[in-house]
GROMACS .gro file of N, CA and C in nm:
model
  528
    1MET      N    1   0.083  -0.119   0.000
    1MET     CA    2   0.000   0.000   0.000
    1MET      C    3   0.088   0.125   0.000
    2VAL      N    4   0.186   0.129  -0.089
    2VAL     CA    5   0.271   0.245  -0.110
    2VAL      C    6   0.311   0.247  -0.257
    3PRO      N    7   0.358   0.361  -0.308
    3PRO     CA    8   0.411   0.362  -0.444
    3PRO      C    9   0.537   0.275  -0.450
    4PRO      N   10   0.576   0.230  -0.569
    4PRO     CA   11   0.692   0.139  -0.580
    4PRO      C   12   0.817   0.179  -0.503
    5PRO      N   13   0.858   0.308  -0.500
    5PRO     CA   14   0.979   0.339  -0.423
    5PRO      C   15   0.965   0.315  -0.272
    6GLY      N   16   0.842   0.303  -0.223
    6GLY     CA   17   0.821   0.281  -0.080
    6GLY      C   18   0.817   0.136  -0.038
    7ILE      N   19   0.818   0.045  -0.135
    7ILE     CA   20   0.814  -0.098  -0.101
    7ILE      C   21   0.935  -0.134  -0.017
    8GLY      N   22   0.910  -0.197   0.096
    8GLY     CA   23   1.016  -0.238   0.186
    8GLY      C   24   1.064  -0.127   0.278
    9GLN      N   25   1.007  -0.009   0.266
    9GLN     CA   26   1.047   0.105   0.349
    9GLN      C   27   0.950   0.119   0.466
   10PRO      N   28   0.988   0.195   0.570
   10PRO     CA   29   0.895   0.220   0.681
   10PRO      C   30   0.765   0.282   0.627
   11GLY      N   31   0.654   0.236   0.679
   11GLY     CA   32   0.524   0.285   0.635
   11GLY      C   33   0.459   0.196   0.530
   12ALA      N   34   0.536   0.106   0.468
   12ALA     CA   35   0.479   0.015   0.370
   12ALA      C   36   0.406  -0.098   0.443
   13TYR      N   37   0.295  -0.139   0.386
   13TYR     CA   38   0.222  -0.252   0.443
   13TYR      C   39   0.149  -0.325   0.331
   14VAL      N   40   0.122  -0.451   0.355
   14VAL     CA   41   0.054  -0.535   0.258
   14VAL      C   42  -0.060  -0.605   0.330
   15PHE      N   43  -0.178  -0.604   0.269
   15PHE     CA   44  -0.290  -0.678   0.324
   15PHE      C   45  -0.279  -0.824   0.283
   16TYR      N   46  -0.302  -0.914   0.379
   16TYR     CA   47  -0.302  -1.057   0.352
   16TYR      C   48  -0.428  -1.118   0.410
   17SER      N   49  -0.480  -1.216   0.339
   17SER     CA   50  -0.594  -1.291   0.390
   17SER      C   51  -0.580  -1.435   0.343
   18GLY      N   52  -0.654  -1.522   0.408
   18GLY     CA   53  -0.645  -1.665   0.379
   18GLY      C   54  -0.608  -1.738   0.507
   19PRO      N   55  -0.553  -1.856   0.490
   19PRO     CA   56  -0.515  -1.933   0.609
   19PRO      C   57  -0.405  -1.861   0.688
   20GLU      N   58  -0.435  -1.824   0.809
   20GLU     CA   59  -0.341  -1.746   0.889
   20GLU      C   60  -0.210  -1.822   0.914
   21ALA      N   61  -0.220  -1.952   0.929
   21ALA     CA   62  -0.099  -2.032   0.955
   21ALA      C   63   0.000  -2.021   0.839
   22VAL      N   64  -0.049  -2.016   0.718
   22VAL     CA   65   0.038  -2.004   0.600
   22VAL      C   66   0.106  -1.867   0.600
   23ILE      N   67   0.030  -1.764   0.631
   23ILE     CA   68   0.087  -1.629   0.636
   23ILE      C   69   0.192  -1.622   0.746
   24GLU      N   70   0.163  -1.677   0.861
   24GLU     CA   71   0.259  -1.675   0.972
   24GLU      C   72   0.386  -1.753   0.937
   25ARG      N   73   0.369  -1.862   0.865
   25ARG     CA   74   0.485  -1.944   0.828
   25ARG      C   75   0.580  -1.866   0.736
   26HIS      N   76   0.527  -1.774   0.659
   26HIS     CA   77   0.608  -1.697   0.564
   26HIS      C   78   0.626  -1.551   0.604
   27ARG      N   79   0.589  -1.518   0.726
   27ARG     CA   80   0.590  -1.378   0.772
   27ARG      C   81   0.726  -1.311   0.750
   28LYS      N   82   0.834  -1.374   0.787
   28LYS     CA   83   0.967  -1.312   0.776
   28LYS      C   84   0.997  -1.275   0.631
   29THR      N   85   0.962  -1.359   0.538
   29THR     CA   86   0.984  -1.330   0.396
   29THR      C   87   0.892  -1.217   0.351
   30LEU      N   88   0.767  -1.222   0.391
   30LEU     CA   89   0.670  -1.120   0.351
   30LEU      C   90   0.704  -0.983   0.408
   31GLU      N   91   0.764  -0.979   0.526
   31GLU     CA   92   0.798  -0.851   0.590
   31GLU      C   93   0.901  -0.772   0.511
   32VAL      N   94   0.971  -0.836   0.419
   32VAL     CA   95   1.066  -0.764   0.333
   32VAL      C   96   0.992  -0.658   0.251
   33LEU      N   97   0.869  -0.687   0.214
   33LEU     CA   98   0.788  -0.594   0.134
   33LEU      C   99   0.730  -0.480   0.217
   34GLY      N  100   0.693  -0.510   0.341
   34GLY     CA  101   0.630  -0.412   0.429
   34GLY      C  102   0.564  -0.485   0.544
   35ASP      N  103   0.500  -0.410   0.631
   35ASP     CA  104   0.430  -0.471   0.745
   35ASP      C  105   0.326  -0.569   0.694
   36VAL      N  106   0.318  -0.683   0.756
   36VAL     CA  107   0.220  -0.785   0.723
   36VAL      C  108   0.092  -0.752   0.798
   37THR      N  109  -0.012  -0.723   0.722
   37THR     CA  110  -0.139  -0.685   0.782
   37THR      C  111  -0.243  -0.792   0.749
   38PHE      N  112  -0.266  -0.882   0.843
   38PHE     CA  113  -0.362  -0.991   0.824
   38PHE      C  114  -0.503  -0.937   0.849
   39VAL      N  115  -0.593  -0.956   0.751
   39VAL     CA  116  -0.728  -0.900   0.764
   39VAL      C  117  -0.838  -1.005   0.776
   40GLY      N  118  -0.803  -1.132   0.770
   40GLY     CA  119  -0.905  -1.235   0.788
   40GLY      C  120  -0.879  -1.358   0.702
   41THR      N  121  -0.958  -1.459   0.726
   41THR     CA  122  -0.936  -1.587   0.658
   41THR      C  123  -0.999  -1.593   0.519
   42ASP      N  124  -1.096  -1.508   0.489
   42ASP     CA  125  -1.155  -1.506   0.355
   42ASP      C  126  -1.047  -1.466   0.255
   43ARG      N  127  -1.016  -1.552   0.161
   43ARG     CA  128  -0.905  -1.529   0.068
   43ARG      C  129  -0.920  -1.401  -0.014
   44GLY      N  130  -1.040  -1.356  -0.040
   44GLY     CA  131  -1.061  -1.236  -0.120
   44GLY      C  132  -1.061  -1.107  -0.040
   45LEU      N  133  -1.058  -1.116   0.091
   45LEU     CA  134  -1.072  -0.997   0.175
   45LEU      C  135  -0.955  -0.900   0.159
   46SER      N  136  -0.834  -0.952   0.141
   46SER     CA  137  -0.719  -0.862   0.124
   46SER      C  138  -0.734  -0.778  -0.002
   47MET      N  139  -0.785  -0.835  -0.110
   47MET     CA  140  -0.806  -0.758  -0.233
   47MET      C  141  -0.917  -0.655  -0.212
   48LEU      N  142  -1.019  -0.689  -0.135
   48LEU     CA  143  -1.126  -0.592  -0.107
   48LEU      C  144  -1.072  -0.474  -0.026
   49TYR      N  145  -0.986  -0.501   0.071
   49TYR     CA  146  -0.920  -0.393   0.146
   49TYR      C  147  -0.838  -0.305   0.049
   50TYR      N  148  -0.766  -0.369  -0.040
   50TYR     CA  149  -0.684  -0.297  -0.137
   50TYR      C  150  -0.773  -0.206  -0.224
   51GLN      N  151  -0.882  -0.260  -0.275
   51GLN     CA  152  -0.972  -0.180  -0.359
   51GLN      C  153  -1.033  -0.064  -0.279
   52ALA      N  154  -1.070  -0.089  -0.154
   52ALA     CA  155  -1.127   0.016  -0.069
   52ALA      C  156  -1.024   0.126  -0.046
   53GLN      N  157  -0.899   0.088  -0.021
   53GLN     CA  158  -0.793   0.187   0.000
   53GLN      C  159  -0.767   0.268  -0.127
   54LEU      N  160  -0.766   0.201  -0.243
   54LEU     CA  161  -0.746   0.273  -0.369
   54LEU      C  162  -0.858   0.373  -0.393
   55TYR      N  163  -0.983   0.332  -0.367
   55TYR     CA  164  -1.095   0.423  -0.387
   55TYR      C  165  -1.082   0.545  -0.296
   56LEU      N  166  -1.049   0.521  -0.171
   56LEU     CA  167  -1.029   0.632  -0.078
   56LEU      C  168  -0.916   0.723  -0.125
   57PHE      N  169  -0.806   0.666  -0.167
   57PHE     CA  170  -0.690   0.739  -0.215
   57PHE      C  171  -0.726   0.824  -0.338
   58TRP      N  172  -0.784   0.759  -0.440
   58TRP     CA  173  -0.815   0.831  -0.564
   58TRP      C  174  -0.921   0.938  -0.544
   59SER      N  175  -1.026   0.906  -0.470
   59SER     CA  176  -1.133   1.005  -0.454
   59SER      C  177  -1.086   1.123  -0.370
   60THR      N  178  -1.001   1.098  -0.271
   60THR     CA  179  -0.947   1.208  -0.190
   60THR      C  180  -0.859   1.298  -0.275
   61LEU      N  181  -0.769   1.238  -0.353
   61LEU     CA  182  -0.679   1.319  -0.436
   61LEU      C  183  -0.754   1.391  -0.548
   62THR      N  184  -0.857   1.328  -0.602
   62THR     CA  185  -0.938   1.393  -0.705
   62THR      C  186  -1.015   1.511  -0.646
   63ALA      N  187  -1.070   1.495  -0.526
   63ALA     CA  188  -1.137   1.606  -0.459
   63ALA      C  189  -1.038   1.719  -0.432
   64TYR      N  190  -0.917   1.684  -0.395
   64TYR     CA  191  -0.812   1.784  -0.373
   64TYR      C  192  -0.783   1.861  -0.503
   65MET      N  193  -0.773   1.789  -0.614
   65MET     CA  194  -0.749   1.857  -0.743
   65MET      C  195  -0.866   1.947  -0.780
   66HIS      N  196  -0.987   1.901  -0.751
   66HIS     CA  197  -1.104   1.984  -0.781
   66HIS      C  198  -1.100   2.111  -0.697
   67ALA      N  199  -1.066   2.098  -0.570
   67ALA     CA  200  -1.055   2.215  -0.482
   67ALA      C  201  -0.949   2.312  -0.533
   68ILE      N  202  -0.837   2.258  -0.580
   68ILE     CA  203  -0.730   2.342  -0.637
   68ILE      C  204  -0.781   2.415  -0.760
   69ALA      N  205  -0.854   2.345  -0.846
   69ALA     CA  206  -0.907   2.408  -0.967
   69ALA      C  207  -1.007   2.518  -0.932
   70LEU      N  208  -1.092   2.491  -0.832
   70LEU     CA  209  -1.190   2.590  -0.790
   70LEU      C  210  -1.120   2.716  -0.739
   71LEU      N  211  -1.025   2.700  -0.651
   71LEU     CA  212  -0.951   2.815  -0.599
   71LEU      C  213  -0.864   2.878  -0.706
   72GLY      N  214  -0.811   2.795  -0.795
   72GLY     CA  215  -0.729   2.846  -0.905
   72GLY      C  216  -0.805   2.941  -0.995
   73SER      N  217  -0.936   2.920  -1.005
   73SER     CA  218  -1.018   3.010  -1.087
   73SER      C  219  -1.020   3.152  -1.030
   74ALA      N  220  -0.981   3.165  -0.904
   74ALA     CA  221  -0.974   3.296  -0.839
   74ALA      C  222  -0.828   3.340  -0.820
   75GLY      N  223  -0.736   3.270  -0.885
   75GLY     CA  224  -0.596   3.309  -0.878
   75GLY      C  225  -0.517   3.253  -0.762
   76VAL      N  226  -0.575   3.159  -0.686
   76VAL     CA  227  -0.506   3.098  -0.573
   76VAL      C  228  -0.425   2.980  -0.625
   77SER      N  229  -0.298   2.971  -0.588
   77SER     CA  230  -0.213   2.861  -0.634
   77SER      C  231  -0.236   2.736  -0.550
   78ALA      N  232  -0.197   2.624  -0.606
   78ALA     CA  233  -0.205   2.497  -0.534
   78ALA      C  234  -0.121   2.503  -0.407
   79GLN      N  235  -0.004   2.567  -0.415
   79GLN     CA  236   0.083   2.579  -0.298
   79GLN      C  237   0.018   2.663  -0.188
   80GLN      N  238  -0.057   2.765  -0.226
   80GLN     CA  239  -0.124   2.847  -0.125
   80GLN      C  240  -0.232   2.767  -0.052
   81PHE      N  241  -0.298   2.678  -0.124
   81PHE     CA  242  -0.406   2.600  -0.066
   81PHE      C  243  -0.354   2.479   0.012
   82PHE      N  244  -0.238   2.427  -0.025
   82PHE     CA  245  -0.187   2.303   0.032
   82PHE      C  246  -0.194   2.296   0.185
   83PRO      N  247  -0.148   2.397   0.262
   83PRO     CA  248  -0.149   2.379   0.407
   83PRO      C  249  -0.290   2.359   0.464
   84PHE      N  250  -0.389   2.422   0.402
   84PHE     CA  251  -0.527   2.407   0.452
   84PHE      C  252  -0.580   2.268   0.421
   85ALA      N  253  -0.551   2.219   0.300
   85ALA     CA  254  -0.594   2.084   0.263
   85ALA      C  255  -0.525   1.980   0.351
   86ALA      N  256  -0.396   1.998   0.374
   86ALA     CA  257  -0.322   1.903   0.458
   86ALA      C  258  -0.378   1.899   0.599
   87THR      N  259  -0.412   2.013   0.652
   87THR     CA  260  -0.471   2.019   0.787
   87THR      C  261  -0.604   1.945   0.790
   88THR      N  262  -0.688   1.969   0.691
   88THR     CA  263  -0.819   1.903   0.688
   88THR      C  264  -0.804   1.751   0.679
   89VAL      N  265  -0.720   1.704   0.588
   89VAL     CA  266  -0.703   1.559   0.572
   89VAL      C  267  -0.648   1.497   0.700
   90ARG      N  268  -0.549   1.559   0.761
   90ARG     CA  269  -0.490   1.507   0.885
   90ARG      C  270  -0.595   1.506   0.997
   91GLU      N  271  -0.668   1.616   1.013
   91GLU     CA  272  -0.762   1.626   1.124
   91GLU      C  273  -0.882   1.533   1.109
   92LEU      N  274  -0.916   1.492   0.988
   92LEU     CA  275  -1.025   1.397   0.971
   92LEU      C  276  -0.997   1.265   1.043
   93ALA      N  277  -0.870   1.230   1.057
   93ALA     CA  278  -0.833   1.104   1.119
   93ALA      C  279  -0.797   1.118   1.267
   94GLU      N  280  -0.800   1.239   1.319
   94GLU     CA  281  -0.764   1.262   1.458
   94GLU      C  282  -0.889   1.275   1.545
   95ASP      N  283  -0.868   1.277   1.675
   95ASP     CA  284  -0.976   1.311   1.767
   95ASP      C  285  -0.993   1.462   1.762
   96GLY      N  286  -1.107   1.510   1.797
   96GLY     CA  287  -1.130   1.654   1.797
   96GLY      C  288  -1.250   1.688   1.711
   97PRO      N  289  -1.275   1.817   1.695
   97PRO     CA  290  -1.397   1.859   1.626
   97PRO      C  291  -1.403   1.817   1.479
   98MET      N  292  -1.290   1.789   1.416
   98MET     CA  293  -1.289   1.745   1.277
   98MET      C  294  -1.267   1.594   1.264
   99GLY      N  295  -1.270   1.521   1.372
   99GLY     CA  296  -1.241   1.377   1.371
   99GLY      C  297  -1.354   1.293   1.315
  100PHE      N  298  -1.396   1.322   1.195
  100PHE     CA  299  -1.513   1.257   1.138
  100PHE      C  300  -1.492   1.110   1.102
  101LEU      N  301  -1.371   1.067   1.070
  101LEU     CA  302  -1.352   0.926   1.034
  101LEU      C  303  -1.390   0.834   1.150
  102LYS      N  304  -1.341   0.864   1.267
  102LYS     CA  305  -1.372   0.782   1.384
  102LYS      C  306  -1.521   0.793   1.419
  103GLU      N  307  -1.574   0.916   1.419
  103GLU     CA  308  -1.716   0.935   1.450
  103GLU      C  309  -1.804   0.858   1.353
  104MET      N  310  -1.770   0.864   1.223
  104MET     CA  311  -1.851   0.793   1.124
  104MET      C  312  -1.843   0.643   1.142
  105ALA      N  313  -1.724   0.591   1.170
  105ALA     CA  314  -1.709   0.447   1.191
  105ALA      C  315  -1.800   0.401   1.305
  106GLU      N  316  -1.800   0.478   1.413
  106GLU     CA  317  -1.883   0.443   1.528
  106GLU      C  318  -2.032   0.452   1.493
  107ALA      N  319  -2.072   0.559   1.424
  107ALA     CA  320  -2.213   0.579   1.388
  107ALA      C  321  -2.260   0.470   1.291
  108ILE      N  322  -2.176   0.437   1.194
  108ILE     CA  323  -2.213   0.337   1.094
  108ILE      C  324  -2.224   0.199   1.159
  109ASP      N  325  -2.127   0.163   1.242
  109ASP     CA  326  -2.134   0.032   1.308
  109ASP      C  327  -2.254   0.022   1.401
  110ALA      N  328  -2.291   0.132   1.466
  110ALA     CA  329  -2.406   0.131   1.557
  110ALA      C  330  -2.537   0.157   1.482
  111ASP      N  331  -2.529   0.199   1.356
  111ASP     CA  332  -2.644   0.239   1.276
  111ASP      C  333  -2.727   0.345   1.348
  112VAL      N  334  -2.654   0.443   1.405
  112VAL     CA  335  -2.715   0.556   1.473
  112VAL      C  336  -2.655   0.682   1.412
  113HIS      N  337  -2.740   0.767   1.355
  113HIS     CA  338  -2.693   0.881   1.279
  113HIS      C  339  -2.761   1.011   1.322
  114PRO      N  340  -2.734   1.058   1.445
  114PRO     CA  341  -2.799   1.180   1.491
  114PRO      C  342  -2.752   1.301   1.409
  115GLY      N  343  -2.845   1.381   1.368
  115GLY     CA  344  -2.810   1.499   1.288
  115GLY      C  345  -2.819   1.627   1.365
  116ASP      N  346  -2.797   1.619   1.494
  116ASP     CA  347  -2.816   1.735   1.581
  116ASP      C  348  -2.734   1.857   1.539
  117ASP      N  349  -2.605   1.838   1.515
  117ASP     CA  350  -2.518   1.952   1.486
  117ASP      C  351  -2.508   1.986   1.338
  118HIS      N  352  -2.528   1.887   1.253
  118HIS     CA  353  -2.514   1.909   1.110
  118HIS      C  354  -2.590   1.802   1.034
  119SER      N  355  -2.709   1.838   0.993
  119SER     CA  356  -2.796   1.741   0.927
  119SER      C  357  -2.751   1.716   0.784
  120LEU      N  358  -2.791   1.602   0.732
  120LEU     CA  359  -2.762   1.568   0.594
  120LEU      C  360  -2.825   1.670   0.499
  121ARG      N  361  -2.945   1.716   0.531
  121ARG     CA  362  -3.008   1.818   0.445
  121ARG      C  363  -2.917   1.942   0.435
  122MET      N  364  -2.857   1.983   0.546
  122MET     CA  365  -2.766   2.096   0.544
  122MET      C  366  -2.645   2.065   0.453
  123GLN      N  367  -2.595   1.943   0.461
  123GLN     CA  368  -2.481   1.903   0.376
  123GLN      C  369  -2.521   1.903   0.229
  124ALA      N  370  -2.642   1.857   0.199
  124ALA     CA  371  -2.689   1.853   0.060
  124ALA      C  372  -2.702   1.994   0.002
  125VAL      N  373  -2.751   2.086   0.082
  125VAL     CA  374  -2.760   2.226   0.036
  125VAL      C  375  -2.619   2.281   0.013
  126GLY      N  376  -2.526   2.246   0.100
  126GLY     CA  377  -2.387   2.287   0.080
  126GLY      C  378  -2.330   2.229  -0.048
  127ALA      N  379  -2.365   2.105  -0.079
  127ALA     CA  380  -2.319   2.042  -0.204
  127ALA      C  381  -2.377   2.114  -0.325
  128ASP      N  382  -2.501   2.161  -0.314
  128ASP     CA  383  -2.560   2.244  -0.421
  128ASP      C  384  -2.473   2.366  -0.447
  129HIS      N  385  -2.425   2.427  -0.339
  129HIS     CA  386  -2.342   2.548  -0.352
  129HIS      C  387  -2.208   2.517  -0.419
  130ILE      N  388  -2.151   2.401  -0.389
  130ILE     CA  389  -2.025   2.363  -0.453
  130ILE      C  390  -2.044   2.342  -0.603
  131VAL      N  391  -2.154   2.279  -0.642
  131VAL     CA  392  -2.184   2.260  -0.785
  131VAL      C  393  -2.198   2.397  -0.852
  132ALA      N  394  -2.270   2.487  -0.790
  132ALA     CA  395  -2.288   2.621  -0.846
  132ALA      C  396  -2.154   2.694  -0.857
  133ALA      N  397  -2.071   2.682  -0.755
  133ALA     CA  398  -1.940   2.748  -0.758
  133ALA      C  399  -1.853   2.691  -0.869
  134ALA      N  400  -1.858   2.560  -0.889
  134ALA     CA  401  -1.780   2.497  -0.996
  134ALA      C  402  -1.828   2.545  -1.133
  135ARG      N  403  -1.959   2.552  -1.149
  135ARG     CA  404  -2.013   2.603  -1.277
  135ARG      C  405  -1.968   2.747  -1.301
  136GLU      N  406  -1.980   2.830  -1.199
  136GLU     CA  407  -1.940   2.970  -1.213
  136GLU      C  408  -1.791   2.983  -1.242
  137ALA      N  409  -1.711   2.893  -1.188
  137ALA     CA  410  -1.567   2.896  -1.210
  137ALA      C  411  -1.528   2.840  -1.346
  138GLY      N  412  -1.625   2.774  -1.412
  138GLY     CA  413  -1.597   2.716  -1.544
  138GLY      C  414  -1.513   2.589  -1.538
  139ILE      N  415  -1.522   2.517  -1.426
  139ILE     CA  416  -1.447   2.392  -1.415
  139ILE      C  417  -1.543   2.274  -1.420
  140ASP      N  418  -1.489   2.155  -1.434
  140ASP     CA  419  -1.568   2.033  -1.443
  140ASP      C  420  -1.657   2.016  -1.320
  141THR      N  421  -1.779   1.975  -1.342
  141THR     CA  422  -1.874   1.959  -1.231
  141THR      C  423  -1.909   1.813  -1.202
  142ALA      N  424  -1.850   1.718  -1.273
  142ALA     CA  425  -1.890   1.577  -1.257
  142ALA      C  426  -1.875   1.528  -1.113
  143GLY      N  427  -1.763   1.553  -1.050
  143GLY     CA  428  -1.743   1.508  -0.912
  143GLY      C  429  -1.840   1.572  -0.816
  144PRO      N  430  -1.850   1.705  -0.814
  144PRO     CA  431  -1.946   1.768  -0.724
  144PRO      C  432  -2.091   1.727  -0.752
  145LEU      N  433  -2.127   1.707  -0.879
  145LEU     CA  434  -2.263   1.662  -0.911
  145LEU      C  435  -2.289   1.523  -0.854
  146ALA      N  436  -2.193   1.433  -0.866
  146ALA     CA  437  -2.210   1.297  -0.812
  146ALA      C  438  -2.229   1.301  -0.661
  147LEU      N  439  -2.149   1.383  -0.594
  147LEU     CA  440  -2.160   1.397  -0.450
  147LEU      C  441  -2.295   1.457  -0.411
  148ARG      N  442  -2.332   1.566  -0.478
  148ARG     CA  443  -2.460   1.630  -0.449
  148ARG      C  444  -2.576   1.534  -0.472
  149ASP      N  445  -2.573   1.462  -0.583
  149ASP     CA  446  -2.682   1.370  -0.614
  149ASP      C  447  -2.692   1.258  -0.510
  150LEU      N  448  -2.579   1.209  -0.462
  150LEU     CA  449  -2.579   1.107  -0.357
  150LEU      C  450  -2.642   1.162  -0.229
  151PHE      N  451  -2.602   1.282  -0.191
  151PHE     CA  452  -2.660   1.344  -0.071
  151PHE      C  453  -2.812   1.360  -0.085
  152TRP      N  454  -2.857   1.412  -0.199
  152TRP     CA  455  -3.000   1.434  -0.217
  152TRP      C  456  -3.078   1.302  -0.226
  153ARG      N  457  -3.017   1.197  -0.282
  153ARG     CA  458  -3.084   1.066  -0.281
  153ARG      C  459  -3.104   1.020  -0.137
  154ALA      N  460  -3.005   1.044  -0.051
  154ALA     CA  461  -3.018   1.005   0.089
  154ALA      C  462  -3.125   1.090   0.159
  155VAL      N  463  -3.129   1.219   0.129
  155VAL     CA  464  -3.235   1.305   0.184
  155VAL      C  465  -3.371   1.255   0.139
  156ASP      N  466  -3.384   1.226   0.008
  156ASP     CA  467  -3.510   1.178  -0.048
  156ASP      C  468  -3.551   1.042   0.010
  157ALA      N  469  -3.453   0.965   0.057
  157ALA     CA  470  -3.482   0.835   0.119
  157ALA      C  471  -3.521   0.850   0.266
  158GLY      N  472  -3.531   0.974   0.314
  158GLY     CA  473  -3.578   0.998   0.450
  158GLY      C  474  -3.470   1.024   0.553
  159HIS      N  475  -3.347   1.052   0.510
  159HIS     CA  476  -3.237   1.069   0.603
  159HIS      C  477  -3.194   1.214   0.623
  160GLY      N  478  -3.273   1.309   0.574
  160GLY     CA  479  -3.235   1.449   0.577
  160GLY      C  480  -3.208   1.506   0.715
  161ALA      N  481  -3.278   1.459   0.817
  161ALA     CA  482  -3.257   1.510   0.953
  161ALA      C  483  -3.144   1.437   1.024
  162GLU      N  484  -3.092   1.333   0.963
  162GLU     CA  485  -2.984   1.256   1.024
  162GLU      C  486  -2.848   1.315   0.988
  163ASP      N  487  -2.744   1.254   1.037
  163ASP     CA  488  -2.606   1.296   1.014
  163ASP      C  489  -2.559   1.252   0.875
  164LEU      N  490  -2.450   1.311   0.829
  164LEU     CA  491  -2.389   1.273   0.701
  164LEU      C  492  -2.362   1.123   0.694
  165SER      N  493  -2.329   1.062   0.806
  165SER     CA  494  -2.300   0.918   0.806
  165SER      C  495  -2.417   0.833   0.758
  166SER      N  496  -2.538   0.888   0.760
  166SER     CA  497  -2.654   0.812   0.714
  166SER      C  498  -2.650   0.786   0.564
  167VAL      N  499  -2.564   0.853   0.492
  167VAL     CA  500  -2.549   0.829   0.348
  167VAL      C  501  -2.509   0.684   0.322
  168ILE      N  502  -2.448   0.620   0.420
  168ILE     CA  503  -2.407   0.480   0.405
  168ILE      C  504  -2.526   0.392   0.369
  169ARG      N  505  -2.643   0.427   0.416
  169ARG     CA  506  -2.762   0.347   0.387
  169ARG      C  507  -2.795   0.350   0.238
  170VAL      N  508  -2.774   0.462   0.173
  170VAL     CA  509  -2.799   0.473   0.029
  170VAL      C  510  -2.687   0.404  -0.048
  171ILE      N  511  -2.564   0.420  -0.001
  171ILE     CA  512  -2.450   0.355  -0.067
  171ILE      C  513  -2.465   0.203  -0.063
  172ARG      N  514  -2.514   0.152   0.047
  172ARG     CA  515  -2.530   0.006   0.062
  172ARG      C  516  -2.650  -0.049  -0.013
  173ALA      N  517  -2.745   0.035  -0.047
  173ALA     CA  518  -2.866  -0.011  -0.115
  173ALA      C  519  -2.832  -0.045  -0.261
  174PRO      N  520  -2.892  -0.149  -0.314
  174PRO     CA  521  -2.867  -0.181  -0.454
  174PRO      C  522  -2.916  -0.068  -0.545
  175ALA      N  523  -2.845  -0.045  -0.652
  175ALA     CA  524  -2.885   0.059  -0.747
  175ALA      C  525  -3.017   0.022  -0.811
  176PRO      N  526  -3.101   0.124  -0.837
  176PRO     CA  527  -3.232   0.095  -0.898
  176PRO      C  528  -3.220   0.039  -1.038
   0.00000   0.00000   0.00000
């Protein structure tokens, strides 16, 4: 789970699944590539983790590029925006007021999505504003439109008063 120059370096890790005894028997050899991260006995689970990580990686970086393009339309450079983006991405994984990754994991596992502080409807209206801003800036709107449409589908499914984490219910539902 690193670019090729990072293989075998600190921070590299590989997802493994299948018979744990086989992985343990070869652990020393596998550790040459990176940390051995056993995710379960289902042989396909390691590939699913890999695909999930790639999706998170690509969608995060694509959203970052979209944000750069949006600000760039007003003359702001990518370097000027970088420290703010880096802070947001880092803080999403930390405890504190922006620690949404942990909060969402807990809400999704408990299937409890209180929208007290920030309802999904509020997020959907915000997504409308991002689409409008992208149009006004003359940049591609495909990403913001997909996000907005997902939010509004969740609102239309009855989750508007709930938290953003309730979008998981629409994501998990089979496509019509």
